[in-house]
Coordinates of C-alpha atoms in Angstrom, one line a residue:
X1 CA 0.0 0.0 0.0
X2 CA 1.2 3.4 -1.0
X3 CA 1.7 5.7 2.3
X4 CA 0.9 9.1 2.0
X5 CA 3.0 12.0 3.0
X6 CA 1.6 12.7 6.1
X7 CA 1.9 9.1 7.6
X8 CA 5.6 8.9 6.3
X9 CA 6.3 12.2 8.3
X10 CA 4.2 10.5 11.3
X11 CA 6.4 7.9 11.3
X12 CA 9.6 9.6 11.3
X13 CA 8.2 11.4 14.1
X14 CA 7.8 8.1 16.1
X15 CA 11.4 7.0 15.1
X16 CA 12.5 9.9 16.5
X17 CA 10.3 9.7 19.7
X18 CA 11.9 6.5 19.8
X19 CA 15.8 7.5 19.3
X20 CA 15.1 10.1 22.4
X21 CA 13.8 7.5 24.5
X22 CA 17.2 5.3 23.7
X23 CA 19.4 8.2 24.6
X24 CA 17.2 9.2 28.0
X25 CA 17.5 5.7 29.0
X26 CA 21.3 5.9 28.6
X27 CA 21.8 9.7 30.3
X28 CA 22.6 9.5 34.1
X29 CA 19.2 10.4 36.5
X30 CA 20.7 14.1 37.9
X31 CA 18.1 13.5 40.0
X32 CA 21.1 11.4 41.9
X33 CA 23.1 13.6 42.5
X34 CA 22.3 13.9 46.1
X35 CA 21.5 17.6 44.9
X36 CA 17.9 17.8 46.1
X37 CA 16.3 15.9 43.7
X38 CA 14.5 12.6 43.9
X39 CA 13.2 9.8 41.4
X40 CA 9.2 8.8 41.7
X41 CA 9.5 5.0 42.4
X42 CA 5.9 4.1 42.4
X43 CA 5.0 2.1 39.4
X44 CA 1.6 3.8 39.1
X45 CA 3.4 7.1 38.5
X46 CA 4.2 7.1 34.5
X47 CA 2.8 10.6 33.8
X48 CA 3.3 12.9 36.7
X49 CA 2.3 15.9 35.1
X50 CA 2.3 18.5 38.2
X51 CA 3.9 18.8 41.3
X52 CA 3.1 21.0 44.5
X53 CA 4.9 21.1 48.0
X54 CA 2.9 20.0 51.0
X55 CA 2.4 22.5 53.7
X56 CA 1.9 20.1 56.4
X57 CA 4.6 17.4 55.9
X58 CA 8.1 17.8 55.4
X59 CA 9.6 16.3 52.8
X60 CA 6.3 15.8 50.8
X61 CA 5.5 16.5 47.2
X62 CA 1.9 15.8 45.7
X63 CA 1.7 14.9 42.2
X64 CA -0.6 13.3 40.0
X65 CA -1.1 11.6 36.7
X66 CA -2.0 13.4 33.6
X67 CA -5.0 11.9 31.0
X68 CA -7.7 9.5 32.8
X69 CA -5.7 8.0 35.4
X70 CA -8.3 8.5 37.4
X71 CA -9.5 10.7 40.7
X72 CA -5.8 10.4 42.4
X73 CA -3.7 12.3 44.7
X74 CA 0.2 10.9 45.1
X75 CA 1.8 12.0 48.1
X76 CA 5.6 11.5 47.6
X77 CA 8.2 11.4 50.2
X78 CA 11.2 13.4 48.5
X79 CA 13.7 11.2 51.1
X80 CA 13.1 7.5 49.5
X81 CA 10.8 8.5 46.3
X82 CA 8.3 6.3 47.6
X83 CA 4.1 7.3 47.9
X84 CA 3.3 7.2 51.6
X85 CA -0.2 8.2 50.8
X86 CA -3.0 7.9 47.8
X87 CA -5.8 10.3 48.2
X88 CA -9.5 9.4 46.1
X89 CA -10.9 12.2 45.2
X90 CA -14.8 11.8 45.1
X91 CA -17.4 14.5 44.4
X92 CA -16.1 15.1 41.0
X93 CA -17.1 12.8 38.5
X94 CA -14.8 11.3 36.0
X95 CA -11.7 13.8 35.6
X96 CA -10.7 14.3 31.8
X97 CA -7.2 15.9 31.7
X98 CA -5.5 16.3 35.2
X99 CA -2.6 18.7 34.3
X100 CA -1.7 20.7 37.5
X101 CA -1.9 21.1 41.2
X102 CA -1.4 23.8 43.7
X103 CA -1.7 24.7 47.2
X104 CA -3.7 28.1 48.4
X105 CA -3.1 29.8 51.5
X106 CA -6.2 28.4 52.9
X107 CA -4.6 24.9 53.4
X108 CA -6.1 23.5 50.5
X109 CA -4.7 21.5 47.4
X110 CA -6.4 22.8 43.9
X111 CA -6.2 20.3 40.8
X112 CA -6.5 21.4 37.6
X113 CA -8.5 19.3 35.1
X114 CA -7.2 21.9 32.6
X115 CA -5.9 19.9 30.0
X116 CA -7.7 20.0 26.6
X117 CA -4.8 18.1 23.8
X118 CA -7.7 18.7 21.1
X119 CA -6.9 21.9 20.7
X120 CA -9.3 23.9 22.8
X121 CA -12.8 21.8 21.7
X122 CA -14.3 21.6 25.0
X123 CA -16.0 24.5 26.1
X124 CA -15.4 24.4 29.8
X125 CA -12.6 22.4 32.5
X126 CA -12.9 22.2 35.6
X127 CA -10.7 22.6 38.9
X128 CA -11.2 20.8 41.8
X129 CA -10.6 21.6 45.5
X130 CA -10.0 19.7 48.6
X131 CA -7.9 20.1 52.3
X132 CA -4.7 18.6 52.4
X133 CA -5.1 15.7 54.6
X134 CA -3.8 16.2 57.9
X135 CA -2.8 12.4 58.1
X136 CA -1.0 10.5 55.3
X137 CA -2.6 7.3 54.7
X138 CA -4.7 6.2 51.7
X139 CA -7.8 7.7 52.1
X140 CA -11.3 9.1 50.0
X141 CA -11.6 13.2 50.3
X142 CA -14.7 15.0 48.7
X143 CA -13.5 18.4 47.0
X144 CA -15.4 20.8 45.3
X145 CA -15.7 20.7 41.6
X146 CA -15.7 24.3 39.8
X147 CA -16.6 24.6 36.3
X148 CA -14.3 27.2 34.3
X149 CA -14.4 29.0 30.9
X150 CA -11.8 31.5 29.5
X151 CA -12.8 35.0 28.4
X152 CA -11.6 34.3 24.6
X153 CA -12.7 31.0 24.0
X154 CA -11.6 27.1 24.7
X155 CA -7.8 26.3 25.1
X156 CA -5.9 24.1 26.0
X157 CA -3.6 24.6 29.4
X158 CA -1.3 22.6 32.0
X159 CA -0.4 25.1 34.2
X160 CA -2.3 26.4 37.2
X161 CA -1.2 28.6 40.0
X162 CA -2.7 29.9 43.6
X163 CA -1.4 32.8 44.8
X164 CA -0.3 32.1 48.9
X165 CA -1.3 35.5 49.5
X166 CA -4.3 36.2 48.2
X167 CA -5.6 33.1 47.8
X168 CA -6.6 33.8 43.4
X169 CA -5.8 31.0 40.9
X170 CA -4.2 31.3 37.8
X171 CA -4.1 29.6 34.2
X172 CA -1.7 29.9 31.8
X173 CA -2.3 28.4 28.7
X174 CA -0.1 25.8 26.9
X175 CA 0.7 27.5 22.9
X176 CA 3.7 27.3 20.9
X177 CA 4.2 30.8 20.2
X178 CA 3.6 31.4 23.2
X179 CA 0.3 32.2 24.8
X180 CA -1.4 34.3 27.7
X181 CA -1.7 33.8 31.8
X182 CA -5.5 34.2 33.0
X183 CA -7.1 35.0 36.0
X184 CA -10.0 33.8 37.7
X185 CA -12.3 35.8 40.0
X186 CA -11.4 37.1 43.7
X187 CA -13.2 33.8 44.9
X188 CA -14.2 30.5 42.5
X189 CA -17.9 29.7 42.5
X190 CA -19.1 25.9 43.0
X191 CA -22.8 27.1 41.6
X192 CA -21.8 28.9 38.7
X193 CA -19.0 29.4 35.2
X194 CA -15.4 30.9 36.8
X195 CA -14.9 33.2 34.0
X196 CA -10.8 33.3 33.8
X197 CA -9.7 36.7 31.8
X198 CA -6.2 37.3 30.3
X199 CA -3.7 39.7 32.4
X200 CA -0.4 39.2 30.7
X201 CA 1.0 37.4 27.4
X202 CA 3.4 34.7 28.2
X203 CA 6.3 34.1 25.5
X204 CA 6.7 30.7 26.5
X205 CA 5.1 27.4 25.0
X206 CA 3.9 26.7 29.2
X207 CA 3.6 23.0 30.7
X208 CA 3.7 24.3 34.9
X209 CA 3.6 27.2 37.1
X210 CA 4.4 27.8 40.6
X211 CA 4.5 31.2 43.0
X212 CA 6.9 31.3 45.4
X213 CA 6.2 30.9 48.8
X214 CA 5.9 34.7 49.9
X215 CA 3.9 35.5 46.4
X216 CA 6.7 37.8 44.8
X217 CA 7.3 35.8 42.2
X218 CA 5.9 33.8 39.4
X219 CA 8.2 30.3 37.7
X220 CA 6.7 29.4 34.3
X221 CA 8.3 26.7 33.0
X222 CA 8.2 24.5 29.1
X223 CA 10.1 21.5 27.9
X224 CA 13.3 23.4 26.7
X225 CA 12.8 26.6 29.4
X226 CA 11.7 28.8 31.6
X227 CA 11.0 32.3 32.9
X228 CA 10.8 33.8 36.4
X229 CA 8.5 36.8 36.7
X230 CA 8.4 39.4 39.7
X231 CA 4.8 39.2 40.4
X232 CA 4.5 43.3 40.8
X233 CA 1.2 43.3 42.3
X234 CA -0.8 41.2 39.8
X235 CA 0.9 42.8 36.8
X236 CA 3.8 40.5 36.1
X237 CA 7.5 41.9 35.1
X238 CA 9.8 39.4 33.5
X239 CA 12.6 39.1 36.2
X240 CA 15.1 35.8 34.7
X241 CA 15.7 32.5 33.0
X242 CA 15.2 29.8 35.1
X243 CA 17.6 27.1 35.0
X244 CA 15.4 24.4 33.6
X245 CA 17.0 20.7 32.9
X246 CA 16.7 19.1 29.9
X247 CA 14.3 15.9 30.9
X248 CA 12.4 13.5 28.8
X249 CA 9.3 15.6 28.9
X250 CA 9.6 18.3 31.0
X251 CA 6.2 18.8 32.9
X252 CA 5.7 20.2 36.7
X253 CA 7.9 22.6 38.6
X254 CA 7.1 24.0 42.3
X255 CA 9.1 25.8 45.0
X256 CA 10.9 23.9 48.1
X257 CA 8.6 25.2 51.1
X258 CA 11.3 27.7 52.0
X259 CA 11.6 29.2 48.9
X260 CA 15.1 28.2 48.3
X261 CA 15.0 26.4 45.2
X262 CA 13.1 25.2 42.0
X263 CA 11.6 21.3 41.6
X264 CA 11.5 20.4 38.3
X265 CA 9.5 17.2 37.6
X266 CA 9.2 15.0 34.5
X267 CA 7.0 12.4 32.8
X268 CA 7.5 8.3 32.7
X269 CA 8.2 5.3 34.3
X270 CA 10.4 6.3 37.5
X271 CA 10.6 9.8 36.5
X272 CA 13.2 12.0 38.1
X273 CA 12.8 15.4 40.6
X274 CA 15.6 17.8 39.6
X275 CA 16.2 20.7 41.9
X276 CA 17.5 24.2 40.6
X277 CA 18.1 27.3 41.6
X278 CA 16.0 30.6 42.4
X279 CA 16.7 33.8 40.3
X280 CA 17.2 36.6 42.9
X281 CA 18.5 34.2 45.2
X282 CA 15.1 32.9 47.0
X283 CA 15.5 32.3 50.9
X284 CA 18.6 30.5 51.6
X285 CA 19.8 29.9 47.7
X286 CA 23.1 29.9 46.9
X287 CA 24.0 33.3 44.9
X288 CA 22.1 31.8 41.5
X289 CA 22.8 33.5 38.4
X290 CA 20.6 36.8 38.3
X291 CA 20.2 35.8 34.3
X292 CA 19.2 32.9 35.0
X293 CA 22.6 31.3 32.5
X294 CA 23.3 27.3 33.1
X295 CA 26.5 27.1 35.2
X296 CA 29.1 24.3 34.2
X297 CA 26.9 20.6 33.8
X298 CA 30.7 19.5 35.8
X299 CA 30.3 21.8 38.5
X300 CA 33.7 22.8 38.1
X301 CA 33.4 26.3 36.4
X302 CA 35.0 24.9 33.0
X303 CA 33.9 25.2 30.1
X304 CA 33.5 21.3 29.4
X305 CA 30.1 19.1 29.6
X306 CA 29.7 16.5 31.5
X307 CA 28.9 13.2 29.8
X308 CA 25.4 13.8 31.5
X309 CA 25.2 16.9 30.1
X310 CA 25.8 15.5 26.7
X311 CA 23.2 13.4 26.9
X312 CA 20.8 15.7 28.2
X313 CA 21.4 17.7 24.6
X314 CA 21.3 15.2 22.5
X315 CA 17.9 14.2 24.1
X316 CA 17.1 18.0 23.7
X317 CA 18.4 18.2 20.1
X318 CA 16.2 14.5 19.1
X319 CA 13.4 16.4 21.1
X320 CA 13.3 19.4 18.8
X321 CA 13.3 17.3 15.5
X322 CA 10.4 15.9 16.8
X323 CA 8.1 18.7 17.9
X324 CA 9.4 20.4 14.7
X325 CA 8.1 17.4 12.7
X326 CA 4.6 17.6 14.7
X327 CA 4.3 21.1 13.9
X328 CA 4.7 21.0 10.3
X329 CA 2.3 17.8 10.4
X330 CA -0.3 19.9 11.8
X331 CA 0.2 22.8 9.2
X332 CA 0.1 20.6 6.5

């Protein structure tokens, strides 16, 4: 049978997809490094698409899978990678596209079912809202369910932020060339449509969010980078790069609880948690770059790449063949 264009370039995409995978598999876990960061060791983990600090127990990182897992909660213990808790969320039907999760200064954990990878074709998400458990142990939790629409039409998003001051949640929507950061009303309604408006464009293509712990700033991060912004009273001023690694597919940052440093989590199977550092200097960093520039992959100060640091751009390089390929595919 004769294939057409389009599936040969589909296919070249997946033997590319494939190539990255090969060299990921081969590239040391940072994660390792004894630097902060962790690997997700629980087998039901293979999408972890957002990641948010706990308030009430040290050491303890909430995640959650992206697509239809299902109505889960992971809580992670950052000391052996292993869940010490699941939390069911109930109240909420059947969630579509889990993408994000935060916590708000009133103790509670929002979940974004934000996702939308048609494109924008569903007219409303939803966001769902629900304490942090006091006590880690597999449990059932009813949360609210808030349906949400965006001033300019459907989109599709993964990132969703709640400010620790003033308690307002964010969106900012997930666009190639680059997209916008919305903001929902002074306080979400569970009887009625959360309108979210645009407040500032974003020149990133966004896959997580996070505020810092004392609200001043603003982390947006995407598969290849990231940009720190000062929040400036609601009307955000571009402040840095962020020192994003290159992972197999780059989707959650949050802040440590003291501020101190960037956690930057990744899809798959015994996915890693890669810490990095805070433009500004956060509370208790170590003097980070204010541009937010890599420093040496060796640690050394030279100028040479470690082989994990190799690896890391040739995954990168493989990465951008293959998003480059999808692209054209879906202006064809």
């Amino acid at each position: 049978m004769r294939r057409s264009p389009s599936y040969l370039a589909g296919a070249a995409v997946r033997s590319a997809a494939g190539a990255a995978l090969v060299v990921a598999l081969s590239t040391p876990a940072a994660a390792d490094s004894g630097d902060g960061g962790f690997t997700i060791k629980d087998p039901r983990i293979t999408e972890s698409s957002g990641l948010a600090a706990s308030h009430l127990h040290p050491g303890i990182y909430w995640t959650h899978n992206d697509s239809d897992d299902g109505p889960y909660l992971y809580a992670v213990d950052s000391r052996t990678g292993e869940t010490v808790a699941t939390v069911t969320m109930s109240g909420v039907g059947a969630p579509r596209d889990v993408e994000a999760i935060s916590l708000g200064p009133d103790g509670d954990l929002y979940v974004g079912d934000i996702g939308d990878n048609l494109g924008g074709t569903w007219n409303h998400v939803w966001i769902y809202k629900l304490p942090e458990p006091k006590v880690l142990k597999d449990q059932t939790i009813r949360a609210t369910q808030y349906v949400v629409k965006y001033a300019d039409g459907p989109r599709n998003a993964e990132a969703l932020m709640v400010h620790p001051k003033t308690g307002r949640v964010y969106i900012a929507d997930k666009n190639e060339d680059g997209g916008h950061l919305y903001e929902g009303p002074a306080q979400l309604s569970p009887s009625g449509t959360n309108v979210f408006r645009p407040v500032a464009t974003v020149d990133l293509w966004v896959t997580d969010g996070a505020f810092s712990p004392d609200g001043r700033q603003l982390a947006l991060r995407g598969y290849f980078g990231g940009i720190a912004y000062t929040w400036n009273d609601g009307k955000p001023k571009r402040q840095a790069r962020l020192n994003v690694p290159l992972q197999g597919q780059g989707e959650s940052v949050t802040y440590t609880p003291d501020g101190s440093e960037l956690m930057y989590g990744s899809e798959g199977k015994g996915s890693p948690v890669q810490a990095g550092s805070v433009p500004g200097g956060g509370s208790g960093s170590k003097s980070p770059s204010q541009d937010g520039g890599s420093t040496s992959a060796d640690g050394g100060g030279g100028a040479g790449l470690s082989t994990g640091a190799k690896g890391a751009l040739a995954v990168g390089a493989v990465l951008l063949v293959v998003f480059g390929v999808k692209r054209l595919l879906r202006r064809s």
